[in-house]
Amino acid sequence: MLSFALAFTVSLLITLLVIRYAHLHSHLSGDQDLAGVQKFHARAVPRVGGVGILLGLVAAAGELRLSYPQISAAILLLVVCGMPAFLSGLLEDLTKRVSPLMRLVATMAAALLAYLLVGAAVTRISVPLFDTALTYPVVACVVSVLAVAALANAINIMAGMVSFMMFASLAYVAFEVSDPVVLSGSLIMMGAILGFFIWNFPAGLIFLGDGGAYFIGFMLGELAILLVQRHRDVSPWYPVLLFMYPIFETCFSIYRKKFVRGMSPGIPDGVHLHMLVYKRLMRWAVGTKTAHELTQRNSFTSPYLWLLCLIAVIPATLFWRHTVHLFIFVVVFALTYVWLYLSIVRFKVPRWMIFHKR
């Protein structure tokens, strides 16, 4: 728990400094686009919250070197591997000129480094034909790189408390199977994310940014791969269900944009689930006009999505050994997501889900 506390403290203080001196770097780090379809803030806000999370992780992992040098070295090596993902995202946060393709390539490079230096590889998915293919190193490498890159890009739209819950689940399962590296890495990430989250929610004083989001997604993916790879008791469907929210949201968004709306999947739109909850449910509870109301509406929107995420995270944590149970809950989550989305689109949301102004 000392590592958790240290990561939390460092992240908290670094993020505070970034906010306090935002006037010095806002021209670079500030999110100046206030009119985008997925923008909620009414003023420029720093979007480099990932810096505090990274420094919190490094500080806590470095402190571990005093008593657990092997665990510390393993976590710090993962950090080194994740640098291409973090730096490409941070560069985009500062310059707004790094293309999505370049960021994807950088995240794939980070996953490749983890495969080569750490040996983190997807070696089984409990499907006989695919498991046979994964015995070939080239196939395992390609699948591992694509899986981590996809998760890092998927988690980019919903980091924060969602990722905190996922790391908590990883920490629990790692404790159950006695994996000190995954346990320590998950606890440290939880502390670092919490240090950022205090300033992010509900006031929205700072955003995570692409750098932080990609790095969090990278760490989630690599720790999950290591957990399944090292422990046969952990079903490979455990991380599938654990990450079902970002995975399914991304796939659903691609389908909706490409095949329903006929637009590029890379272009943001105003009918993302988060936006629908924000526009159609929270406006009745808060309001629609003032800057304070805009921020408060976005804050009230998040708990809806946390509860949706828990529909996947809780059963994943409870049934991490049992492939059949995990697969059933994957289907349950997908059906729940589609039902919720269509209900909001068609204005048929149950009354108990709508809060009104008093």
CSV table of C-alpha atoms in Angstrom, one decimal:
chain,number,residue,atom,x,y,z
A,1,MET,CA,0.0,0.0,0.0
A,2,LEU,CA,3.0,2.3,0.4
A,3,SER,CA,3.5,2.2,-3.4
A,4,PHE,CA,-0.2,3.1,-3.9
A,5,ALA,CA,0.1,6.0,-1.5
A,6,LEU,CA,3.3,7.3,-3.0
A,7,ALA,CA,1.9,7.1,-6.6
A,8,PHE,CA,-1.2,8.9,-5.4
A,9,THR,CA,0.8,11.7,-3.7
A,10,VAL,CA,3.2,12.3,-6.5
A,11,SER,CA,0.4,12.3,-9.1
A,12,LEU,CA,-1.7,14.6,-7.0
A,13,LEU,CA,1.0,17.1,-6.5
A,14,ILE,CA,2.3,17.1,-10.1
A,15,THR,CA,-1.2,17.5,-11.5
A,16,LEU,CA,-1.8,20.4,-9.0
A,17,LEU,CA,1.3,22.1,-10.3
A,18,VAL,CA,0.2,21.6,-13.9
A,19,ILE,CA,-3.1,23.2,-13.1
A,20,ARG,CA,-1.6,26.0,-11.0
A,21,TYR,CA,0.7,27.1,-13.7
A,22,ALA,CA,-1.6,26.4,-16.6
A,23,HIS,CA,-1.3,30.1,-17.7
A,24,LEU,CA,2.4,29.4,-18.6
A,25,HIS,CA,1.7,26.5,-20.9
A,26,SER,CA,-2.0,26.8,-21.9
A,27,HIS,CA,-1.0,27.9,-25.4
A,28,LEU,CA,0.5,24.5,-25.9
A,29,SER,CA,-1.3,22.1,-23.5
A,30,GLY,CA,-4.7,23.7,-23.4
A,31,ASP,CA,-7.7,22.2,-25.2
A,32,GLN,CA,-8.8,25.3,-27.1
A,33,ASP,CA,-11.5,23.6,-29.2
A,34,LEU,CA,-14.6,24.5,-27.3
A,35,ALA,CA,-17.1,23.9,-30.1
A,36,GLY,CA,-16.4,20.3,-31.0
A,37,VAL,CA,-19.2,17.8,-31.0
A,38,GLN,CA,-17.7,15.9,-28.0
A,39,LYS,CA,-16.6,19.0,-26.0
A,40,PHE,CA,-18.1,19.7,-22.7
A,41,HIS,CA,-15.9,22.5,-21.2
A,42,ALA,CA,-16.5,26.2,-21.6
A,43,ARG,CA,-12.9,27.3,-21.3
A,44,ALA,CA,-9.4,26.1,-22.3
A,45,VAL,CA,-8.3,23.2,-20.0
A,46,PRO,CA,-4.9,21.6,-19.8
A,47,ARG,CA,-4.9,18.1,-21.4
A,48,VAL,CA,-1.6,16.8,-20.1
A,49,GLY,CA,-2.9,14.9,-17.0
A,50,GLY,CA,-1.0,11.9,-18.1
A,51,VAL,CA,2.3,13.5,-17.0
A,52,GLY,CA,1.3,13.3,-13.3
A,53,ILE,CA,0.2,9.7,-13.7
A,54,LEU,CA,3.5,8.7,-15.4
A,55,LEU,CA,5.6,10.4,-12.8
A,56,GLY,CA,3.6,8.9,-10.0
A,57,LEU,CA,4.1,5.4,-11.5
A,58,VAL,CA,7.9,6.0,-11.9
A,59,ALA,CA,8.3,7.4,-8.4
A,60,ALA,CA,6.4,4.5,-6.8
A,61,ALA,CA,8.1,1.8,-8.9
A,62,GLY,CA,11.5,3.4,-8.1
A,63,GLU,CA,10.8,3.3,-4.4
A,64,LEU,CA,10.1,-0.5,-4.7
A,65,ARG,CA,13.7,-1.0,-5.8
A,66,LEU,CA,14.8,-0.6,-2.2
A,67,SER,CA,12.9,-3.7,-1.0
A,68,TYR,CA,11.8,-5.5,-4.1
A,69,PRO,CA,14.3,-4.8,-6.9
A,70,GLN,CA,13.0,-7.5,-9.3
A,71,ILE,CA,9.4,-6.2,-9.1
A,72,SER,CA,10.6,-2.7,-9.5
A,73,ALA,CA,12.8,-3.6,-12.5
A,74,ALA,CA,9.9,-5.4,-14.2
A,75,ILE,CA,7.5,-2.4,-13.8
A,76,LEU,CA,10.0,0.1,-14.9
A,77,LEU,CA,10.8,-2.0,-18.0
A,78,LEU,CA,7.2,-1.9,-18.9
A,79,VAL,CA,7.2,1.9,-18.5
A,80,VAL,CA,10.2,2.1,-20.9
A,81,CYS,CA,8.3,0.0,-23.4
A,82,GLY,CA,5.3,2.2,-23.1
A,83,MET,CA,7.1,5.4,-23.9
A,84,PRO,CA,6.4,5.4,-27.7
A,85,ALA,CA,2.6,5.3,-26.9
A,86,PHE,CA,2.9,8.0,-24.2
A,87,LEU,CA,5.2,10.4,-26.2
A,88,SER,CA,3.2,10.2,-29.4
A,89,GLY,CA,0.0,11.0,-27.4
A,90,LEU,CA,1.7,13.8,-25.5
A,91,LEU,CA,3.1,15.3,-28.7
A,92,GLU,CA,-0.5,15.3,-30.1
A,93,ASP,CA,-1.7,17.0,-26.9
A,94,LEU,CA,0.9,19.8,-27.3
A,95,THR,CA,1.0,20.3,-31.1
A,96,LYS,CA,-2.3,18.9,-32.3
A,97,ARG,CA,-0.4,17.7,-35.4
A,98,VAL,CA,0.2,14.0,-34.8
A,99,SER,CA,-2.1,11.9,-37.0
A,100,PRO,CA,-4.2,9.0,-35.6
A,101,LEU,CA,-2.2,6.7,-37.8
A,102,MET,CA,1.1,7.8,-36.4
A,103,ARG,CA,-0.2,7.4,-32.8
A,104,LEU,CA,-1.5,3.9,-33.7
A,105,VAL,CA,1.9,3.0,-35.1
A,106,ALA,CA,3.7,4.3,-32.0
A,107,THR,CA,1.3,2.3,-29.7
A,108,MET,CA,2.1,-0.8,-31.8
A,109,ALA,CA,5.8,-0.1,-31.4
A,110,ALA,CA,5.3,0.1,-27.6
A,111,ALA,CA,3.5,-3.3,-27.7
A,112,LEU,CA,6.3,-4.8,-29.8
A,113,LEU,CA,8.9,-3.6,-27.4
A,114,ALA,CA,6.9,-5.3,-24.5
A,115,TYR,CA,6.9,-8.5,-26.5
A,116,LEU,CA,10.6,-8.4,-27.2
A,117,LEU,CA,11.9,-7.1,-23.9
A,118,VAL,CA,9.3,-8.4,-21.4
A,119,GLY,CA,8.1,-11.4,-23.3
A,120,ALA,CA,4.4,-10.3,-22.9
A,121,ALA,CA,2.5,-12.4,-25.5
A,122,VAL,CA,-1.0,-13.6,-26.1
A,123,THR,CA,-0.5,-17.4,-26.0
A,124,ARG,CA,-4.1,-18.7,-25.6
A,125,ILE,CA,-7.7,-17.6,-26.1
A,126,SER,CA,-9.4,-21.0,-25.3
A,127,VAL,CA,-10.3,-21.6,-28.9
A,128,PRO,CA,-8.4,-24.7,-30.1
A,129,LEU,CA,-7.7,-23.7,-33.6
A,130,PHE,CA,-6.5,-20.2,-32.6
A,131,ASP,CA,-4.5,-21.6,-29.6
A,132,THR,CA,-2.6,-23.8,-32.0
A,133,ALA,CA,-1.8,-20.8,-34.2
A,134,LEU,CA,-0.6,-18.9,-31.2
A,135,THR,CA,2.1,-21.5,-30.6
A,136,TYR,CA,4.0,-19.9,-33.5
A,137,PRO,CA,5.9,-16.9,-32.2
A,138,VAL,CA,5.2,-14.7,-35.2
A,139,VAL,CA,1.4,-15.2,-34.8
A,140,ALA,CA,1.6,-14.6,-31.0
A,141,CYS,CA,3.6,-11.4,-31.7
A,142,VAL,CA,1.2,-10.0,-34.2
A,143,VAL,CA,-1.9,-10.8,-32.1
A,144,SER,CA,-0.2,-9.3,-29.0
A,145,VAL,CA,0.8,-6.1,-30.8
A,146,LEU,CA,-2.7,-5.6,-32.3
A,147,ALA,CA,-4.5,-6.4,-29.1
A,148,VAL,CA,-2.6,-3.9,-27.0
A,149,ALA,CA,-2.7,-1.2,-29.7
A,150,ALA,CA,-6.5,-1.7,-30.1
A,151,LEU,CA,-7.1,-1.5,-26.4
A,152,ALA,CA,-4.9,1.6,-25.9
A,153,ASN,CA,-6.9,3.4,-28.7
A,154,ALA,CA,-10.2,2.1,-27.3
A,155,ILE,CA,-9.5,3.2,-23.7
A,156,ASN,CA,-8.6,6.7,-25.1
A,157,ILE,CA,-12.2,7.7,-25.0
A,158,MET,CA,-13.0,6.6,-21.5
A,159,ALA,CA,-10.0,6.7,-19.2
A,160,GLY,CA,-10.2,7.8,-15.6
A,161,MET,CA,-12.5,6.0,-13.2
A,162,VAL,CA,-13.2,3.3,-15.7
A,163,SER,CA,-9.5,2.4,-15.9
A,164,PHE,CA,-9.2,2.6,-12.1
A,165,MET,CA,-11.9,-0.1,-11.8
A,166,MET,CA,-10.1,-2.3,-14.3
A,167,PHE,CA,-6.8,-2.0,-12.5
A,168,ALA,CA,-8.6,-2.8,-9.3
A,169,SER,CA,-9.9,-6.0,-10.8
A,170,LEU,CA,-6.4,-6.9,-12.1
A,171,ALA,CA,-5.0,-6.3,-8.7
A,172,TYR,CA,-7.5,-8.6,-7.1
A,173,VAL,CA,-6.9,-11.5,-9.5
A,174,ALA,CA,-3.1,-11.0,-9.3
A,175,PHE,CA,-3.4,-11.2,-5.5
A,176,GLU,CA,-5.5,-14.5,-5.9
A,177,VAL,CA,-2.8,-16.1,-8.1
A,178,SER,CA,0.2,-14.5,-6.2
A,179,ASP,CA,1.6,-12.4,-9.1
A,180,PRO,CA,3.6,-9.6,-7.4
A,181,VAL,CA,4.5,-7.7,-10.6
A,182,VAL,CA,0.9,-7.4,-11.8
A,183,LEU,CA,-0.4,-6.8,-8.3
A,184,SER,CA,2.1,-4.0,-7.6
A,185,GLY,CA,1.8,-2.5,-11.1
A,186,SER,CA,-2.0,-2.4,-10.8
A,187,LEU,CA,-2.0,-0.9,-7.3
A,188,ILE,CA,0.5,1.8,-8.4
A,189,MET,CA,-1.5,2.7,-11.4
A,190,MET,CA,-4.6,2.9,-9.2
A,191,GLY,CA,-2.9,5.4,-6.9
A,192,ALA,CA,-1.5,7.5,-9.8
A,193,ILE,CA,-4.9,7.6,-11.6
A,194,LEU,CA,-6.7,8.6,-8.3
A,195,GLY,CA,-4.2,11.5,-7.8
A,196,PHE,CA,-5.2,12.8,-11.3
A,197,PHE,CA,-8.9,12.0,-10.9
A,198,ILE,CA,-9.4,14.2,-7.8
A,199,TRP,CA,-8.6,17.3,-10.0
A,200,ASN,CA,-10.4,16.0,-13.0
A,201,PHE,CA,-13.8,15.1,-11.4
A,202,PRO,CA,-16.1,16.7,-10.9
A,203,ALA,CA,-14.6,20.2,-11.6
A,204,GLY,CA,-12.9,19.3,-14.9
A,205,LEU,CA,-9.7,21.3,-14.0
A,206,ILE,CA,-7.5,19.0,-16.2
A,207,PHE,CA,-7.9,16.4,-18.8
A,208,LEU,CA,-6.0,13.2,-19.2
A,209,GLY,CA,-5.0,13.8,-22.8
A,210,ASP,CA,-4.0,11.3,-25.5
A,211,GLY,CA,-0.6,10.7,-23.8
A,212,GLY,CA,-2.1,9.6,-20.5
A,213,ALA,CA,-4.9,7.6,-22.2
A,214,TYR,CA,-2.7,5.7,-24.5
A,215,PHE,CA,-0.3,4.9,-21.7
A,216,ILE,CA,-3.0,3.7,-19.4
A,217,GLY,CA,-4.4,1.5,-22.1
A,218,PHE,CA,-0.9,0.1,-22.8
A,219,MET,CA,-0.4,-0.7,-19.1
A,220,LEU,CA,-3.9,-2.3,-18.8
A,221,GLY,CA,-3.2,-4.5,-21.9
A,222,GLU,CA,0.3,-5.6,-20.9
A,223,LEU,CA,-0.6,-6.4,-17.3
A,224,ALA,CA,-3.6,-8.4,-18.4
A,225,ILE,CA,-1.5,-10.3,-21.0
A,226,LEU,CA,1.2,-11.1,-18.4
A,227,LEU,CA,-1.5,-12.3,-15.9
A,228,VAL,CA,-3.1,-14.7,-18.4
A,229,GLN,CA,0.3,-15.8,-19.8
A,230,ARG,CA,1.8,-16.7,-16.4
A,231,HIS,CA,-1.2,-18.4,-14.8
A,232,ARG,CA,-3.2,-21.1,-16.4
A,233,ASP,CA,-5.9,-20.7,-13.8
A,234,VAL,CA,-6.8,-17.3,-15.3
A,235,SER,CA,-9.1,-17.7,-18.3
A,236,PRO,CA,-8.1,-15.7,-21.4
A,237,TRP,CA,-11.7,-14.5,-21.5
A,238,TYR,CA,-11.2,-12.7,-18.2
A,239,PRO,CA,-9.5,-9.7,-19.9
A,240,VAL,CA,-12.0,-9.9,-22.8
A,241,LEU,CA,-14.9,-9.3,-20.4
A,242,LEU,CA,-12.9,-6.9,-18.2
A,243,PHE,CA,-12.2,-4.6,-21.2
A,244,MET,CA,-15.6,-5.3,-22.9
A,245,TYR,CA,-16.8,-1.7,-22.4
A,246,PRO,CA,-14.1,0.0,-24.4
A,247,ILE,CA,-13.8,-2.8,-26.9
A,248,PHE,CA,-17.5,-3.0,-27.6
A,249,GLU,CA,-17.9,0.8,-27.6
A,250,THR,CA,-15.2,1.1,-30.2
A,251,CYS,CA,-16.5,-1.6,-32.4
A,252,PHE,CA,-20.1,-0.3,-32.1
A,253,SER,CA,-18.9,3.2,-32.9
A,254,ILE,CA,-17.0,2.0,-36.0
A,255,TYR,CA,-20.1,0.1,-37.2
A,256,ARG,CA,-22.4,3.1,-36.5
A,257,LYS,CA,-20.2,5.6,-38.3
A,258,LYS,CA,-19.1,3.5,-41.2
A,259,PHE,CA,-22.2,1.5,-42.1
A,260,VAL,CA,-25.1,3.4,-40.6
A,261,ARG,CA,-24.0,7.0,-41.1
A,262,GLY,CA,-21.6,6.5,-44.0
A,263,MET,CA,-18.8,8.6,-42.4
A,264,SER,CA,-15.2,7.9,-41.5
A,265,PRO,CA,-14.8,6.1,-38.2
A,266,GLY,CA,-12.1,8.5,-37.2
A,267,ILE,CA,-14.3,11.6,-37.2
A,268,PRO,CA,-16.0,12.4,-33.9
A,269,ASP,CA,-19.8,12.6,-33.9
A,270,GLY,CA,-22.5,13.8,-31.6
A,271,VAL,CA,-24.3,10.4,-31.1
A,272,HIS,CA,-21.7,8.7,-29.0
A,273,LEU,CA,-23.2,7.0,-26.0
A,274,HIS,CA,-21.6,9.5,-23.6
A,275,MET,CA,-22.9,12.4,-25.7
A,276,LEU,CA,-26.4,10.9,-25.8
A,277,VAL,CA,-26.5,10.6,-22.0
A,278,TYR,CA,-25.1,14.1,-21.7
A,279,LYS,CA,-27.6,15.7,-24.1
A,280,ARG,CA,-30.8,13.7,-23.5
A,281,LEU,CA,-30.7,12.6,-19.9
A,282,MET,CA,-28.6,15.1,-18.0
A,283,ARG,CA,-30.0,18.3,-19.5
A,284,TRP,CA,-33.2,17.7,-17.5
A,285,ALA,CA,-31.3,17.2,-14.3
A,286,VAL,CA,-28.9,20.2,-14.6
A,287,GLY,CA,-29.6,22.7,-17.4
A,288,THR,CA,-28.1,23.6,-20.7
A,289,LYS,CA,-26.6,27.1,-20.9
A,290,THR,CA,-24.1,28.3,-18.3
A,291,ALA,CA,-20.5,27.1,-18.1
A,292,HIS,CA,-21.2,25.7,-14.6
A,293,GLU,CA,-24.2,23.7,-15.9
A,294,LEU,CA,-22.1,22.3,-18.8
A,295,THR,CA,-19.4,21.1,-16.5
A,296,GLN,CA,-21.9,19.7,-14.0
A,297,ARG,CA,-23.8,17.9,-16.7
A,298,ASN,CA,-20.7,16.1,-17.9
A,299,SER,CA,-19.9,15.2,-14.2
A,300,PHE,CA,-23.4,13.7,-13.8
A,301,THR,CA,-23.0,11.8,-17.0
A,302,SER,CA,-20.0,9.8,-15.9
A,303,PRO,CA,-21.6,7.7,-13.1
A,304,TYR,CA,-24.1,6.3,-15.7
A,305,LEU,CA,-21.1,5.0,-17.7
A,306,TRP,CA,-19.3,3.7,-14.6
A,307,LEU,CA,-22.3,1.6,-13.8
A,308,LEU,CA,-22.4,0.3,-17.3
A,309,CYS,CA,-18.7,-0.6,-17.1
A,310,LEU,CA,-19.4,-2.5,-13.8
A,311,ILE,CA,-21.7,-4.8,-15.7
A,312,ALA,CA,-18.5,-6.2,-17.2
A,313,VAL,CA,-15.9,-5.5,-14.5
A,314,ILE,CA,-17.8,-7.2,-11.6
A,315,PRO,CA,-18.6,-10.6,-13.3
A,316,ALA,CA,-15.1,-10.6,-14.8
A,317,THR,CA,-13.6,-10.2,-11.3
A,318,LEU,CA,-15.9,-12.9,-9.8
A,319,PHE,CA,-15.6,-15.5,-12.5
A,320,TRP,CA,-12.0,-15.0,-13.7
A,321,ARG,CA,-11.4,-18.7,-13.7
A,322,HIS,CA,-14.5,-19.8,-15.6
A,323,THR,CA,-14.5,-19.3,-19.4
A,324,VAL,CA,-18.2,-20.3,-20.0
A,325,HIS,CA,-19.4,-17.8,-17.4
A,326,LEU,CA,-17.2,-15.1,-18.8
A,327,PHE,CA,-18.4,-15.7,-22.4
A,328,ILE,CA,-22.1,-15.5,-21.2
A,329,PHE,CA,-21.5,-12.1,-19.5
A,330,VAL,CA,-19.7,-10.9,-22.7
A,331,VAL,CA,-23.0,-11.5,-24.5
A,332,VAL,CA,-25.0,-10.0,-21.7
A,333,PHE,CA,-22.9,-6.8,-21.8
A,334,ALA,CA,-23.2,-6.4,-25.5
A,335,LEU,CA,-27.0,-6.8,-25.4
A,336,THR,CA,-27.3,-4.3,-22.5
A,337,TYR,CA,-25.2,-1.7,-24.3
A,338,VAL,CA,-27.2,-2.0,-27.5
A,339,TRP,CA,-30.5,-1.8,-25.6
A,340,LEU,CA,-29.4,1.2,-23.6
A,341,TYR,CA,-28.1,3.0,-26.8
A,342,LEU,CA,-31.3,2.3,-28.8
A,343,SER,CA,-33.5,3.3,-25.8
A,344,ILE,CA,-31.9,6.7,-25.6
A,345,VAL,CA,-31.9,7.3,-29.4
A,346,ARG,CA,-35.6,6.4,-29.6
A,347,PHE,CA,-36.5,8.4,-26.4
A,348,LYS,CA,-37.7,5.3,-24.7
A,349,VAL,CA,-35.4,5.3,-21.6
A,350,PRO,CA,-37.1,4.0,-18.5
A,351,ARG,CA,-38.3,6.7,-16.1
A,352,TRP,CA,-36.1,5.5,-13.3
A,353,MET,CA,-33.0,6.4,-15.3
A,354,ILE,CA,-33.9,10.0,-15.8
A,355,PHE,CA,-33.2,12.6,-13.1
A,356,HIS,CA,-35.0,15.9,-13.3
A,357,LYS,CA,-34.3,19.3,-11.8
A,358,ARG,CA,-36.0,19.9,-8.4
